CSV table of N, CA and C in Angstrom, one decimal:
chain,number,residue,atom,x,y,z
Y,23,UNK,N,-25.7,-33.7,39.1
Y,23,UNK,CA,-25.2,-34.9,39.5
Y,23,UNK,C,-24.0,-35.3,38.6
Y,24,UNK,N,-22.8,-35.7,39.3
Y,24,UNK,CA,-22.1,-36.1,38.2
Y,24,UNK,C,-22.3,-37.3,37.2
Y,25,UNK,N,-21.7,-37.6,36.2
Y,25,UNK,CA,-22.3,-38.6,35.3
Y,25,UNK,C,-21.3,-39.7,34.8
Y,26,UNK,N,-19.6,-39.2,34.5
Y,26,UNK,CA,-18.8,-39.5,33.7
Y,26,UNK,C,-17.6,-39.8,34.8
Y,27,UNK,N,-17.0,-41.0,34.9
Y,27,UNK,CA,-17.8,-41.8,35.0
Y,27,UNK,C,-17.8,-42.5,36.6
Y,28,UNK,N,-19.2,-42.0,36.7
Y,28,UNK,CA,-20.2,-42.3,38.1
Y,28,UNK,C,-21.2,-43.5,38.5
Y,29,UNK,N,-21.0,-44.1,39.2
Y,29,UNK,CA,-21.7,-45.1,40.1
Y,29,UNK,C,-22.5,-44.2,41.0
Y,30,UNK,N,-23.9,-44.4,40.7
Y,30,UNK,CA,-24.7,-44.0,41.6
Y,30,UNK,C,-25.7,-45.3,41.9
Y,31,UNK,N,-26.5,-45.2,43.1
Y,31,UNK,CA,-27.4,-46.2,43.7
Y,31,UNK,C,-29.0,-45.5,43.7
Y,32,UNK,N,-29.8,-46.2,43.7
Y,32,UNK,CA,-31.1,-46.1,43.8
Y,32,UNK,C,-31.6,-46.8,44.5
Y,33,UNK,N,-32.6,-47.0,45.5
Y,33,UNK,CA,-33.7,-47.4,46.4
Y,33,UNK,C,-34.9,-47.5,46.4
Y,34,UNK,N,-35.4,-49.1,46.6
Y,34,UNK,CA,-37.2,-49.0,46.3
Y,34,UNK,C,-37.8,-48.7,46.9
Y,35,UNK,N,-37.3,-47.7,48.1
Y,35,UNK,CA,-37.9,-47.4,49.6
Y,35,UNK,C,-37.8,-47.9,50.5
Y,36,UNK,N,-38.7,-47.3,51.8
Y,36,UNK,CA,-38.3,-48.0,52.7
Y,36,UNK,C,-39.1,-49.1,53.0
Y,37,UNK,N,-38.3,-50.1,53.9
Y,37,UNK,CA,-38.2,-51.3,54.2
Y,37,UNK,C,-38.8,-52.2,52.9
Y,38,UNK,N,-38.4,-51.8,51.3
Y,38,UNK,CA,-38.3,-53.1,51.0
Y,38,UNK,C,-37.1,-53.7,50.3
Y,39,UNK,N,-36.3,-53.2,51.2
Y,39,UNK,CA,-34.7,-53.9,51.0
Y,39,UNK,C,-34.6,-54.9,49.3
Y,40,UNK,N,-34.5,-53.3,48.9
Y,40,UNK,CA,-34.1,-53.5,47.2
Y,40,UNK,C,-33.5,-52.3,46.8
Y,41,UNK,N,-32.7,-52.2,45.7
Y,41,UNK,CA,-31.7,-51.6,45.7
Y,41,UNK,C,-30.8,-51.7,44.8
Y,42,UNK,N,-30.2,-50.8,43.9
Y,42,UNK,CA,-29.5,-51.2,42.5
Y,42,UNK,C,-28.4,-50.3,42.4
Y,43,UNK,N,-27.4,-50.5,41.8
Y,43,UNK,CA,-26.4,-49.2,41.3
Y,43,UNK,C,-26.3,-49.5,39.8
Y,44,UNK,N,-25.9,-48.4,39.1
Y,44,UNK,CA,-25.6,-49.0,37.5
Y,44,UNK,C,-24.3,-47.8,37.1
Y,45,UNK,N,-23.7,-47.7,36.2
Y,45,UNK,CA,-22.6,-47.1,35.9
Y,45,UNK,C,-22.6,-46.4,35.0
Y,46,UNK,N,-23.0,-44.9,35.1
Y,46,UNK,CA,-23.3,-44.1,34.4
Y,46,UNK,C,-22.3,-43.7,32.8
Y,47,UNK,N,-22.0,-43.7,32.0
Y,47,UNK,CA,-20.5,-43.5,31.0
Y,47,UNK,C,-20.8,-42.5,30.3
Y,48,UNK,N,-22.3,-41.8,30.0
Y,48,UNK,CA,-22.4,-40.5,29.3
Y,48,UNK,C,-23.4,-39.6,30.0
Y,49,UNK,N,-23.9,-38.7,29.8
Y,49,UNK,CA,-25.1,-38.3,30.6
Y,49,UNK,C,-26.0,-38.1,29.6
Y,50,UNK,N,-27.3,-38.7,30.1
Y,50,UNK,CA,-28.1,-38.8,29.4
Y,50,UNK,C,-28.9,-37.6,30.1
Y,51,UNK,N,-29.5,-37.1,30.9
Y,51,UNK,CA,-30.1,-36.1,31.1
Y,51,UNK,C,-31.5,-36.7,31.9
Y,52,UNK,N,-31.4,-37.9,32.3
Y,52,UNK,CA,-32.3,-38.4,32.8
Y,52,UNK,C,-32.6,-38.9,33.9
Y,53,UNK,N,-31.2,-38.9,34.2
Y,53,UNK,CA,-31.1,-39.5,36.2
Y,53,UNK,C,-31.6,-38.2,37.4
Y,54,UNK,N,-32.5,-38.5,37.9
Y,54,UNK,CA,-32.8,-38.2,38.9
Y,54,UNK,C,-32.3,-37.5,39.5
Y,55,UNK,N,-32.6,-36.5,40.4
Y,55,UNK,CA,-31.1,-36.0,41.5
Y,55,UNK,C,-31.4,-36.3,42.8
Y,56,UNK,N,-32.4,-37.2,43.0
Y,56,UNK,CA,-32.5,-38.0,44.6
Y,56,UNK,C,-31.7,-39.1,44.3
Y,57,UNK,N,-31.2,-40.0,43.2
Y,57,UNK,CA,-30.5,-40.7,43.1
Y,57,UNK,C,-29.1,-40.6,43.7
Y,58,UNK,N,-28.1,-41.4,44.2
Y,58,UNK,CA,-27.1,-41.0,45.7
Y,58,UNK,C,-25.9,-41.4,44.6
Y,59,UNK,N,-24.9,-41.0,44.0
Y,59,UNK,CA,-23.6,-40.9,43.4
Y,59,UNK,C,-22.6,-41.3,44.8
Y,60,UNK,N,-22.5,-42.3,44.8
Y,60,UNK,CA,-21.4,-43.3,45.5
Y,60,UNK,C,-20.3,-43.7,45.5
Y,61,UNK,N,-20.0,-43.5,44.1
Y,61,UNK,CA,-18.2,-43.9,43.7
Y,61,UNK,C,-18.5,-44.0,42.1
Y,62,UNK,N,-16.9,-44.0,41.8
Y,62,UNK,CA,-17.1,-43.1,40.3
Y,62,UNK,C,-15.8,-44.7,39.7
Y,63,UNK,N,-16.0,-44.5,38.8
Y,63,UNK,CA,-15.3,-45.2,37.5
Y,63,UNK,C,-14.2,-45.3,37.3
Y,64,UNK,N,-12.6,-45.8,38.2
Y,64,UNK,CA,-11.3,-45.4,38.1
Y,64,UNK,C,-11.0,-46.5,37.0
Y,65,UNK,N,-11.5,-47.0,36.5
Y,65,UNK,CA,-10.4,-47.7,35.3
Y,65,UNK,C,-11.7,-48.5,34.5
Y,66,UNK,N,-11.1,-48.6,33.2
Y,66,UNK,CA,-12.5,-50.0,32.4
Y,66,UNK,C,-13.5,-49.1,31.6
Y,67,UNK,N,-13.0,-47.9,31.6
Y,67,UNK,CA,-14.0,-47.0,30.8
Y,67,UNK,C,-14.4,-48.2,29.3
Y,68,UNK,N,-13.1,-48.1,28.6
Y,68,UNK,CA,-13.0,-48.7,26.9
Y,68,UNK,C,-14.1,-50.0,27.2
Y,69,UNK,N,-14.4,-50.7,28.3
Y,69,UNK,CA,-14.8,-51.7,28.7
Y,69,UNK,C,-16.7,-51.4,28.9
Y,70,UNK,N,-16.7,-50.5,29.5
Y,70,UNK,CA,-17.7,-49.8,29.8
Y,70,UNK,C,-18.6,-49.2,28.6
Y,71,UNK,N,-17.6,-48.3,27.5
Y,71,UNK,CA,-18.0,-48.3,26.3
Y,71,UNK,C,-18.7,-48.6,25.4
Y,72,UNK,N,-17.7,-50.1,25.4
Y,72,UNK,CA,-18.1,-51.1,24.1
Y,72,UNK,C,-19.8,-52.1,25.0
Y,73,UNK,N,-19.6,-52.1,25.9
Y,73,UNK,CA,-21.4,-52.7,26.5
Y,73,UNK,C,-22.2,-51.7,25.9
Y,74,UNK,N,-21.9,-50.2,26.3
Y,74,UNK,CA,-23.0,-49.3,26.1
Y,74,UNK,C,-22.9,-49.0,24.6
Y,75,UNK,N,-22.4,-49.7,23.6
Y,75,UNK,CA,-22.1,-49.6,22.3
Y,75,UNK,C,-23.2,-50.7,21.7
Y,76,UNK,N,-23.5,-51.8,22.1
Y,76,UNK,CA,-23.9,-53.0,22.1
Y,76,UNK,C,-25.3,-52.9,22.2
Y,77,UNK,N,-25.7,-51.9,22.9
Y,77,UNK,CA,-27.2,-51.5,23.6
Y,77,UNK,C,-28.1,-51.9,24.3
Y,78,UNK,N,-29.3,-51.9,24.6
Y,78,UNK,CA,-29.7,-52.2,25.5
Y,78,UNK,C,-31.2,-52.8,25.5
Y,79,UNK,N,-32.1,-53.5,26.0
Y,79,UNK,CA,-33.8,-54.1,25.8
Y,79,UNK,C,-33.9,-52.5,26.1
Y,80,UNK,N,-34.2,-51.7,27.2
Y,80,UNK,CA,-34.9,-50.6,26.9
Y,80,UNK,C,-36.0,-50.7,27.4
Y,81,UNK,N,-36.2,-51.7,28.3
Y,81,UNK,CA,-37.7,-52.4,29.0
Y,81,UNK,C,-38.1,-50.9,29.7
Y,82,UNK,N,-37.4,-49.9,30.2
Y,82,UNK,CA,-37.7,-48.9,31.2
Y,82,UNK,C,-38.2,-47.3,30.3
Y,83,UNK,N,-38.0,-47.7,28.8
Y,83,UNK,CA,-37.9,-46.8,28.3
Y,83,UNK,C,-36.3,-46.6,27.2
Y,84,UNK,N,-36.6,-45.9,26.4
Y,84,UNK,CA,-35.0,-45.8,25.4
Y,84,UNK,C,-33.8,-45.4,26.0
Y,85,UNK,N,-32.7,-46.2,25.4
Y,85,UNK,CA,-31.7,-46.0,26.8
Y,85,UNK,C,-31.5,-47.0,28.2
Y,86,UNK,N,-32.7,-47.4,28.5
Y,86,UNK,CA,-32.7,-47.3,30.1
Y,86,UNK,C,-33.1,-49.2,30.1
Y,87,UNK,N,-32.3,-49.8,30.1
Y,87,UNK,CA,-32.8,-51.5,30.4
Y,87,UNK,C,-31.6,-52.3,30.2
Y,88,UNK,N,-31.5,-53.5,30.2
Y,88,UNK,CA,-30.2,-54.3,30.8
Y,88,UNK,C,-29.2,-54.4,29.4
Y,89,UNK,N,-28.2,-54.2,29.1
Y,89,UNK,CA,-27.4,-54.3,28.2
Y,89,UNK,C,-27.8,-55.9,27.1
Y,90,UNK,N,-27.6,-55.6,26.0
Y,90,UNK,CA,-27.6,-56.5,25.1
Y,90,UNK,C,-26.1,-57.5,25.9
Y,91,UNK,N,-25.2,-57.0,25.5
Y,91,UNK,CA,-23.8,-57.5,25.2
Y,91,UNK,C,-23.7,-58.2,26.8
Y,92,UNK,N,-23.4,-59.2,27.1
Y,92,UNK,CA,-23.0,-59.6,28.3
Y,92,UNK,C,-22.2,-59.0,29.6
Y,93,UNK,N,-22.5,-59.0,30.7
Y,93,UNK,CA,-22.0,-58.2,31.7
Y,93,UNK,C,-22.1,-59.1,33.0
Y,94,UNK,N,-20.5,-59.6,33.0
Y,94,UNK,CA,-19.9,-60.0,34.4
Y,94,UNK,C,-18.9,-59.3,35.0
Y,95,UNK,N,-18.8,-60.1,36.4
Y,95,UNK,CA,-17.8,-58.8,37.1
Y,95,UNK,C,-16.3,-60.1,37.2
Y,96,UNK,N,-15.1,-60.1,37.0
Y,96,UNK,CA,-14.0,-60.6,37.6
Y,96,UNK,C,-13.5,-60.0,38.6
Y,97,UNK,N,-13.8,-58.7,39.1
Y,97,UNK,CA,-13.0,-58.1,39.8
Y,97,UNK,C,-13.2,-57.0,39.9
Y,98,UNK,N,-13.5,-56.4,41.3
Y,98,UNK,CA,-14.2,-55.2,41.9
Y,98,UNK,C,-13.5,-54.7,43.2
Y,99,UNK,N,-12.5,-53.6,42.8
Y,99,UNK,CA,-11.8,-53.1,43.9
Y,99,UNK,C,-12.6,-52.0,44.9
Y,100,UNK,N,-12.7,-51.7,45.9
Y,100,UNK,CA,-13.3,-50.7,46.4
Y,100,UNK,C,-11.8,-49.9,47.1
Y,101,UNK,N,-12.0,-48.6,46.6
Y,101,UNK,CA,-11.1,-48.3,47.6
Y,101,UNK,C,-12.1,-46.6,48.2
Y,102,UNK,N,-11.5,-46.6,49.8
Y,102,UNK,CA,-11.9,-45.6,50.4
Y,102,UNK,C,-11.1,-44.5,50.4
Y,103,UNK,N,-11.6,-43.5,50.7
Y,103,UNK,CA,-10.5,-42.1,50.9
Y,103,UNK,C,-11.3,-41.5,51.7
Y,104,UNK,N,-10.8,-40.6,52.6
Y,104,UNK,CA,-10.6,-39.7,53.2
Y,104,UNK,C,-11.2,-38.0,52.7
């Protein structure tokens, strides 16, 4: 799976309409490969970084739980290709 840097999504099955993406920046060796790589990281790395620099609760395990450092979005382009 790619890792660097990759947006992948996950699913809590079927029909119970839940569902997550998170933004991969290093590989950790731990994701899944039923996990679905959806779109990848064109800008905001340095940004991306300094969150994963900050670290994280870890509630899922080391590594793996919601960032310490604050995380909002101002602006989220999608672009499609062909």
């Amino acid at each position: 799976m790619p890792y660097r840097p990759a947006v992948p999504a996950l699913s809590s099955g079927p029909n119970t309409n839940g569902s997550q993406f998170f933004f991969c920046w290093k590989n950790s060796g731990k994701i899944p490969p039923n996990y679905t790589p959806f779109g990848k990281v064109i800008g905001g790395m340095k940004v991306l970084r300094k969150i994963a620099a900050a670290g994280d609760d870890s509630q899922n395990g080391p590594g793996d739980g919601y960032p310490h450092a604050y995380t909002g979005f101002n602006r989220i382009e999608i672009v499609f290709t062909s």
